[in-house]
CSV table of C-alpha atoms in Angstrom, one decimal:
chain,number,residue,atom,x,y,z
I,1,UNK,CA,-14.1,63.5,-115.3
I,2,UNK,CA,-10.9,62.5,-113.3
I,3,UNK,CA,-12.5,63.5,-110.0
I,4,UNK,CA,-15.5,61.0,-111.0
I,5,UNK,CA,-13.0,58.2,-111.6
I,6,UNK,CA,-11.0,58.9,-108.4
I,7,UNK,CA,-14.3,58.5,-106.6
I,8,UNK,CA,-15.2,55.4,-108.4
I,9,UNK,CA,-11.9,53.9,-107.5
I,10,UNK,CA,-12.2,54.9,-103.8
I,11,UNK,CA,-15.6,53.5,-103.6
I,12,UNK,CA,-14.3,50.3,-105.4
I,13,UNK,CA,-11.3,50.2,-102.9
I,14,UNK,CA,-13.7,50.7,-99.9
I,15,UNK,CA,-16.0,48.1,-101.1
I,16,UNK,CA,-12.9,45.4,-101.7
I,17,UNK,CA,-11.6,46.2,-98.1
I,18,UNK,CA,-15.0,45.7,-96.4
I,19,UNK,CA,-15.4,42.1,-98.6
I,20,UNK,CA,-12.0,41.2,-97.3
I,21,UNK,CA,-12.5,42.1,-93.7
I,22,UNK,CA,-15.7,40.1,-93.8
I,23,UNK,CA,-14.0,37.2,-95.2
I,24,UNK,CA,-11.1,37.2,-92.7
I,25,UNK,CA,-13.3,38.0,-90.0
I,26,UNK,CA,-15.2,34.7,-90.6
I,27,UNK,CA,-11.6,32.7,-91.3
I,28,UNK,CA,-10.5,34.0,-88.1
I,29,UNK,CA,-13.2,33.5,-86.0
I,30,UNK,CA,-13.8,30.0,-87.2
I,31,UNK,CA,-10.5,28.6,-86.4
I,32,UNK,CA,-10.7,26.4,-83.4
I,33,UNK,CA,-8.0,24.2,-81.3
I,34,UNK,CA,-9.8,21.1,-80.8
I,35,UNK,CA,-8.9,17.3,-80.5
I,36,UNK,CA,-12.1,16.2,-81.9
I,37,UNK,CA,-11.9,18.7,-84.9
I,38,UNK,CA,-8.1,17.2,-85.7
I,39,UNK,CA,-9.6,13.9,-85.5
I,40,UNK,CA,-12.6,14.5,-87.7
I,41,UNK,CA,-10.4,16.5,-90.3
I,42,UNK,CA,-8.1,13.6,-90.6
I,43,UNK,CA,-10.8,11.1,-91.0
I,44,UNK,CA,-12.3,13.1,-93.9
I,45,UNK,CA,-8.6,13.6,-95.3
I,46,UNK,CA,-8.1,10.0,-95.1
I,47,UNK,CA,-11.3,9.4,-97.2
I,48,UNK,CA,-10.5,11.9,-99.7
I,49,UNK,CA,-6.9,10.4,-100.3
I,50,UNK,CA,-8.4,7.3,-101.6
I,51,UNK,CA,-9.1,9.3,-104.5
I,52,UNK,CA,-6.9,12.2,-104.6
I,53,UNK,CA,-3.1,11.9,-104.8
I,54,UNK,CA,-2.4,15.3,-103.5
I,55,UNK,CA,-4.0,14.5,-100.3
I,56,UNK,CA,-2.3,11.2,-99.8
I,57,UNK,CA,0.9,12.4,-100.5
I,58,UNK,CA,0.0,15.4,-97.6
I,59,UNK,CA,-1.0,12.6,-95.3
I,60,UNK,CA,2.2,10.6,-95.9
I,61,UNK,CA,4.3,13.7,-95.3
I,62,UNK,CA,2.9,14.2,-91.8
I,63,UNK,CA,2.7,10.2,-91.3
I,64,UNK,CA,-1.1,10.3,-90.7
I,65,UNK,CA,-2.1,8.0,-93.7
I,66,UNK,CA,-5.1,5.4,-92.7
I,67,UNK,CA,-2.4,2.5,-91.8
I,68,UNK,CA,-1.3,3.6,-88.6
I,69,UNK,CA,1.3,0.8,-88.2
I,70,UNK,CA,2.8,1.5,-91.7
I,71,UNK,CA,2.9,5.3,-90.8
I,72,UNK,CA,5.0,4.5,-87.6
I,73,UNK,CA,7.3,2.2,-89.4
I,74,UNK,CA,8.1,4.7,-92.1
I,75,UNK,CA,8.8,7.4,-89.5
I,76,UNK,CA,11.2,5.2,-87.7
I,77,UNK,CA,12.8,4.7,-91.1
I,78,UNK,CA,13.0,8.1,-92.3
I,79,UNK,CA,15.5,10.5,-92.7
I,80,UNK,CA,13.6,13.0,-90.6
I,81,UNK,CA,13.8,10.7,-87.5
I,82,UNK,CA,17.3,9.8,-88.1
I,83,UNK,CA,18.1,13.5,-88.3
I,84,UNK,CA,16.0,14.3,-85.1
I,85,UNK,CA,17.6,11.3,-83.2
I,86,UNK,CA,21.4,12.3,-84.1
I,87,UNK,CA,20.3,16.0,-83.0
I,88,UNK,CA,18.8,14.9,-79.7
I,89,UNK,CA,21.6,12.4,-79.1
I,90,UNK,CA,24.2,15.4,-79.5
I,91,UNK,CA,22.0,17.9,-77.3
I,92,UNK,CA,21.8,15.1,-74.6
I,93,UNK,CA,25.7,14.7,-75.0
I,94,UNK,CA,25.0,11.0,-75.7
I,95,UNK,CA,23.6,10.1,-72.2
I,96,UNK,CA,20.9,7.8,-73.0
I,97,UNK,CA,19.7,8.0,-69.6
I,98,UNK,CA,18.6,11.6,-69.9
I,99,UNK,CA,15.0,12.1,-68.9
I,100,UNK,CA,12.9,13.6,-71.8
I,101,UNK,CA,9.3,14.5,-72.0
I,102,UNK,CA,7.7,15.4,-75.4
I,103,UNK,CA,5.3,18.0,-75.1
I,104,UNK,CA,2.3,18.1,-77.5
I,105,UNK,CA,3.6,14.5,-78.8
I,106,UNK,CA,0.6,14.3,-81.2
I,107,UNK,CA,0.4,10.7,-82.5
I,108,UNK,CA,3.6,9.7,-80.4
I,109,UNK,CA,5.9,8.5,-82.8
I,110,UNK,CA,8.8,10.5,-81.6
I,111,UNK,CA,8.8,9.3,-78.1
I,112,UNK,CA,8.4,5.7,-79.0
I,113,UNK,CA,11.1,5.9,-81.7
I,114,UNK,CA,13.4,7.5,-79.3
I,115,UNK,CA,13.0,4.6,-77.0
I,116,UNK,CA,13.4,2.0,-79.3
I,117,UNK,CA,16.6,3.7,-80.5
I,118,UNK,CA,18.1,3.5,-76.9
I,119,UNK,CA,17.0,6.3,-74.8
I,120,UNK,CA,15.8,4.9,-71.5
I,121,UNK,CA,13.6,7.9,-69.7
I,122,UNK,CA,11.0,8.9,-72.3
I,123,UNK,CA,7.5,10.1,-71.7
I,124,UNK,CA,5.0,12.1,-73.7
I,125,UNK,CA,2.2,14.8,-72.7
I,126,UNK,CA,-0.6,14.8,-75.1
I,127,UNK,CA,-4.1,16.0,-74.1
I,128,UNK,CA,-5.5,14.5,-77.5
I,129,UNK,CA,-6.1,10.8,-76.9
I,130,UNK,CA,-7.9,10.3,-80.2
I,131,UNK,CA,-6.9,7.4,-82.1
I,132,UNK,CA,-5.2,9.2,-85.4
I,133,UNK,CA,-4.1,12.5,-84.2
I,134,UNK,CA,-3.7,11.7,-80.5
I,135,UNK,CA,-2.1,9.0,-78.5
I,136,UNK,CA,-4.8,6.4,-79.0
I,137,UNK,CA,-3.1,4.0,-81.7
I,138,UNK,CA,0.3,4.4,-79.9
I,139,UNK,CA,-0.7,4.0,-76.4
I,140,UNK,CA,-0.4,0.2,-76.2
I,141,UNK,CA,2.8,0.2,-78.1
I,142,UNK,CA,4.1,2.9,-75.8
I,143,UNK,CA,3.2,1.0,-72.8
I,144,UNK,CA,5.2,-2.2,-74.3
I,145,UNK,CA,8.3,-0.1,-74.6
I,146,UNK,CA,8.1,1.5,-71.0
I,147,UNK,CA,7.0,5.1,-72.5
I,148,UNK,CA,4.6,6.8,-70.2
I,149,UNK,CA,1.8,8.8,-71.6
I,150,UNK,CA,0.1,11.7,-69.9
I,151,UNK,CA,-3.1,12.8,-71.4
I,152,UNK,CA,-4.1,14.9,-68.3
I,153,UNK,CA,-2.3,18.2,-68.3
I,154,UNK,CA,-3.3,19.1,-64.8
I,155,UNK,CA,-2.0,15.6,-63.6
I,156,UNK,CA,1.3,16.1,-65.6
I,157,UNK,CA,1.8,19.6,-63.9
I,158,UNK,CA,0.9,18.6,-60.4
I,159,UNK,CA,3.4,15.7,-60.5
I,160,UNK,CA,6.9,15.8,-59.0
I,161,UNK,CA,8.4,14.8,-62.1
I,162,UNK,CA,11.4,16.9,-63.6
I,163,UNK,CA,13.2,16.6,-66.9
I,164,UNK,CA,16.4,17.2,-68.3
I,165,UNK,CA,15.1,18.0,-71.9
I,166,UNK,CA,11.7,19.2,-73.0
I,167,UNK,CA,10.9,18.6,-76.6
I,168,UNK,CA,8.4,19.9,-78.9
I,169,UNK,CA,8.0,19.4,-82.4
I,170,UNK,CA,5.4,21.7,-84.6
I,171,UNK,CA,3.8,22.3,-81.3
I,172,UNK,CA,4.4,25.6,-79.8
I,173,UNK,CA,2.3,27.8,-82.4
I,174,UNK,CA,-0.7,25.8,-81.0
I,175,UNK,CA,-0.3,27.4,-77.5
I,176,UNK,CA,-2.9,30.0,-76.5
I,177,UNK,CA,-0.5,32.1,-74.6
I,178,UNK,CA,3.2,31.1,-75.5
I,179,UNK,CA,4.8,33.0,-72.5
I,180,UNK,CA,2.6,31.4,-69.9
I,181,UNK,CA,2.7,27.8,-71.2
I,182,UNK,CA,6.6,28.3,-71.6
I,183,UNK,CA,6.7,29.5,-68.1
I,184,UNK,CA,4.7,26.3,-66.7
I,185,UNK,CA,7.1,24.2,-68.7
I,186,UNK,CA,10.0,25.9,-67.0
I,187,UNK,CA,8.8,24.5,-63.9
I,188,UNK,CA,9.1,21.2,-65.1
I,189,UNK,CA,12.5,21.4,-66.1
I,190,UNK,CA,15.9,20.6,-63.8
I,191,UNK,CA,17.8,23.4,-62.7
I,192,UNK,CA,20.2,23.1,-66.0
I,193,UNK,CA,17.5,21.9,-68.2
I,194,UNK,CA,16.9,22.4,-72.0
I,195,UNK,CA,13.8,22.8,-74.0
I,196,UNK,CA,14.4,21.7,-77.8
I,197,UNK,CA,11.8,23.5,-79.9
I,198,UNK,CA,11.8,21.9,-83.5
I,199,UNK,CA,10.1,22.7,-86.5
I,200,UNK,CA,7.9,25.6,-85.7
I,201,UNK,CA,5.5,27.6,-87.9
I,202,UNK,CA,6.9,31.1,-88.9
I,203,UNK,CA,5.7,34.2,-90.3
I,204,UNK,CA,7.8,37.2,-90.3
I,205,UNK,CA,5.4,40.0,-91.7
I,206,UNK,CA,1.8,40.4,-91.7
I,207,UNK,CA,2.0,39.4,-95.3
I,208,UNK,CA,3.9,36.2,-94.5
I,209,UNK,CA,1.2,35.4,-91.8
I,210,UNK,CA,-1.9,35.5,-93.7
I,211,UNK,CA,-0.4,34.0,-96.7
I,212,UNK,CA,0.6,30.9,-94.1
I,213,UNK,CA,-2.9,30.6,-93.1
I,214,UNK,CA,-4.1,30.6,-96.7
I,215,UNK,CA,-1.6,27.8,-97.9
I,216,UNK,CA,-2.2,25.7,-95.0
I,217,UNK,CA,-4.1,22.7,-95.7
I,218,UNK,CA,-6.8,22.7,-92.9
I,219,UNK,CA,-6.9,26.3,-91.7
I,220,UNK,CA,-9.6,27.6,-94.0
I,221,UNK,CA,-10.9,24.3,-95.3
I,222,UNK,CA,-11.7,22.9,-91.8
I,223,UNK,CA,-11.0,25.7,-89.5
I,224,UNK,CA,-8.2,24.1,-87.5
I,225,UNK,CA,-6.3,26.5,-85.2
I,226,UNK,CA,-2.6,27.3,-86.6
I,227,UNK,CA,-0.8,30.6,-85.7
I,228,UNK,CA,2.8,31.3,-87.0
I,229,UNK,CA,5.1,33.8,-85.4
I,230,UNK,CA,8.3,35.1,-86.1
I,231,UNK,CA,11.5,33.5,-85.1
I,232,UNK,CA,12.7,36.6,-82.9
I,233,UNK,CA,9.0,36.6,-81.3
I,234,UNK,CA,9.1,33.1,-80.1
I,235,UNK,CA,12.5,33.5,-78.7
I,236,UNK,CA,11.3,37.0,-76.9
I,237,UNK,CA,8.1,35.2,-75.5
I,238,UNK,CA,10.1,32.2,-74.1
I,239,UNK,CA,13.0,34.2,-72.9
I,240,UNK,CA,10.5,36.7,-71.0
I,241,UNK,CA,9.7,33.9,-68.6
I,242,UNK,CA,13.2,32.7,-67.6
I,243,UNK,CA,15.4,31.0,-70.4
I,244,UNK,CA,18.3,31.7,-72.4
I,245,UNK,CA,18.7,31.0,-76.2
I,246,UNK,CA,21.5,28.5,-76.2
I,247,UNK,CA,21.5,27.4,-80.0
I,248,UNK,CA,19.9,27.8,-83.2
I,249,UNK,CA,19.9,25.4,-86.3
I,250,UNK,CA,19.3,27.3,-89.3
I,251,UNK,CA,17.0,26.1,-92.3
I,252,UNK,CA,19.0,24.1,-95.0
I,253,UNK,CA,21.3,22.7,-92.4
I,254,UNK,CA,21.4,18.9,-92.8
I,255,UNK,CA,19.1,19.1,-96.1
I,256,UNK,CA,16.2,20.4,-93.7
I,257,UNK,CA,16.1,16.7,-92.6
I,258,UNK,CA,15.5,17.8,-89.0
I,259,UNK,CA,12.2,19.5,-89.8
I,260,UNK,CA,10.9,17.4,-92.6
I,261,UNK,CA,11.8,14.1,-94.5
I,262,UNK,CA,13.1,16.1,-97.7
I,263,UNK,CA,13.2,13.9,-100.9
I,264,UNK,CA,15.3,16.3,-102.8
I,265,UNK,CA,18.6,18.1,-102.2
I,266,UNK,CA,18.1,21.3,-100.7
I,267,UNK,CA,20.2,24.2,-102.4
I,268,UNK,CA,23.4,25.1,-100.6
I,269,UNK,CA,22.8,22.6,-97.8
I,270,UNK,CA,26.5,21.2,-97.9
I,271,UNK,CA,27.9,24.7,-97.3
I,272,UNK,CA,25.5,26.0,-94.8
I,273,UNK,CA,25.9,22.7,-92.8
I,274,UNK,CA,29.6,23.0,-92.6
I,275,UNK,CA,29.5,26.5,-91.6
I,276,UNK,CA,26.8,25.7,-88.9
I,277,UNK,CA,28.9,22.9,-87.5
I,278,UNK,CA,31.8,25.4,-87.2
I,279,UNK,CA,29.5,28.0,-85.6
I,280,UNK,CA,28.3,25.3,-83.0
I,281,UNK,CA,31.7,24.5,-82.1
I,282,UNK,CA,32.6,28.3,-81.5
I,283,UNK,CA,29.2,28.5,-79.9
I,284,UNK,CA,28.1,31.5,-82.3
I,285,UNK,CA,24.9,30.3,-83.6
I,286,UNK,CA,22.9,32.4,-81.3
I,287,UNK,CA,25.2,35.3,-82.2
I,288,UNK,CA,24.5,35.1,-85.8
I,289,UNK,CA,20.7,34.6,-85.2
I,290,UNK,CA,20.8,38.1,-83.4
I,291,UNK,CA,22.9,39.6,-86.1
I,292,UNK,CA,20.3,38.3,-88.9
I,293,UNK,CA,17.6,39.5,-86.7
I,294,UNK,CA,18.9,43.0,-86.7
I,295,UNK,CA,19.4,43.0,-90.4
I,296,UNK,CA,15.7,41.8,-90.8
I,297,UNK,CA,14.8,44.5,-88.4
I,298,UNK,CA,16.4,47.2,-90.5
I,299,UNK,CA,16.5,46.2,-93.9
I,300,UNK,CA,14.0,43.2,-94.4
I,301,UNK,CA,14.8,39.9,-95.3
I,302,UNK,CA,13.0,37.7,-97.9
I,303,UNK,CA,12.0,34.2,-96.7
I,304,UNK,CA,14.1,32.6,-99.6
I,305,UNK,CA,17.2,34.4,-98.0
I,306,UNK,CA,16.4,33.4,-94.5
I,307,UNK,CA,18.6,31.1,-92.6
I,308,UNK,CA,19.0,31.4,-88.7
I,309,UNK,CA,15.8,33.5,-88.6
I,310,UNK,CA,13.9,30.4,-90.3
I,311,UNK,CA,15.2,27.9,-88.0
I,312,UNK,CA,14.8,23.9,-87.9
I,313,UNK,CA,15.7,24.3,-84.2
I,314,UNK,CA,15.6,26.9,-81.2
I,315,UNK,CA,17.5,25.4,-78.1
I,316,UNK,CA,16.6,27.3,-74.7
I,317,UNK,CA,18.3,26.8,-71.5
I,318,UNK,CA,16.6,27.3,-68.2
I,319,UNK,CA,18.0,30.3,-66.6
I,320,UNK,CA,18.5,31.4,-63.0
I,321,UNK,CA,15.7,33.7,-61.7
I,322,UNK,CA,14.7,34.9,-58.1
I,323,UNK,CA,11.0,34.6,-57.9
I,324,UNK,CA,9.4,37.2,-55.6
I,325,UNK,CA,7.7,36.2,-52.4
I,326,UNK,CA,4.2,36.0,-52.4
I,327,UNK,CA,2.2,37.4,-49.4
I,328,UNK,CA,0.2,34.7,-47.7
I,329,UNK,CA,-3.1,36.8,-47.9
I,330,UNK,CA,-2.8,36.5,-51.6
I,331,UNK,CA,-2.6,32.9,-51.9
I,332,UNK,CA,-5.8,30.7,-52.7
I,333,UNK,CA,-7.7,30.0,-49.7
């Protein structure tokens, strides 16, 4: 009898696994990185928001509601932007003449806002030129404020422009090959340039990853491509090609405003902010990140207890490397 029950349980487990594999195979194969899909998704969400308050709240949280002008104005006045501006100003040492390019600028709010706040040399790279999710709406406004927009990746890479700072915000997890793109971006930085990687999409375990995909509003429902990594993996993939991690700002620092426009006070934010500022002055944030990473590797850290391994900002500095010579017979003909 017991053997029959075990056999039944085993068969049910196999059927459940097959069903799960079939479902996830479909979800994963359906994910697509496409400007037109993003635009179509947002148009559907804007339509849905007229009758669904939750969807409207989501669109407002990411500044993608139907009234584009109102979205831009809200972003400019948000705590999120104020925190971003202050942090970028700190990273540039207060130099408003620093040459900045926002890579993966999306609708382009940040680049234009930085110019309106005093930065003089800002450009944006965004291959999506759609009206809502790309640079369509912002293009004329950007031109008025002297912000150049690059929609052609090849032209941007082929240009001789070099930057003091590359900025990305919730962008790197869309790269098909993070290390390759990081290497290409490195070629666009000046010799002492930095990459400010804000607000990435994180998953530290397999369970985290699949749950993140389920919880994302547009992955399963619309097939949008989103792929989280652990903070440690972001760091390894970027450092592999010639960068050095220079600073880390943890979650809860400054009430999480750097990553999102939080409306409520984040627990322990004041204490963590004070401690982080001390670590910044002592240049110890990278060391603390490394210690937390080691603790996670050997003991495992629950997401709710993560600080530096669930960061709001990773700062990478271009490191010096010696490229190998390339024989002339291997160059393209």
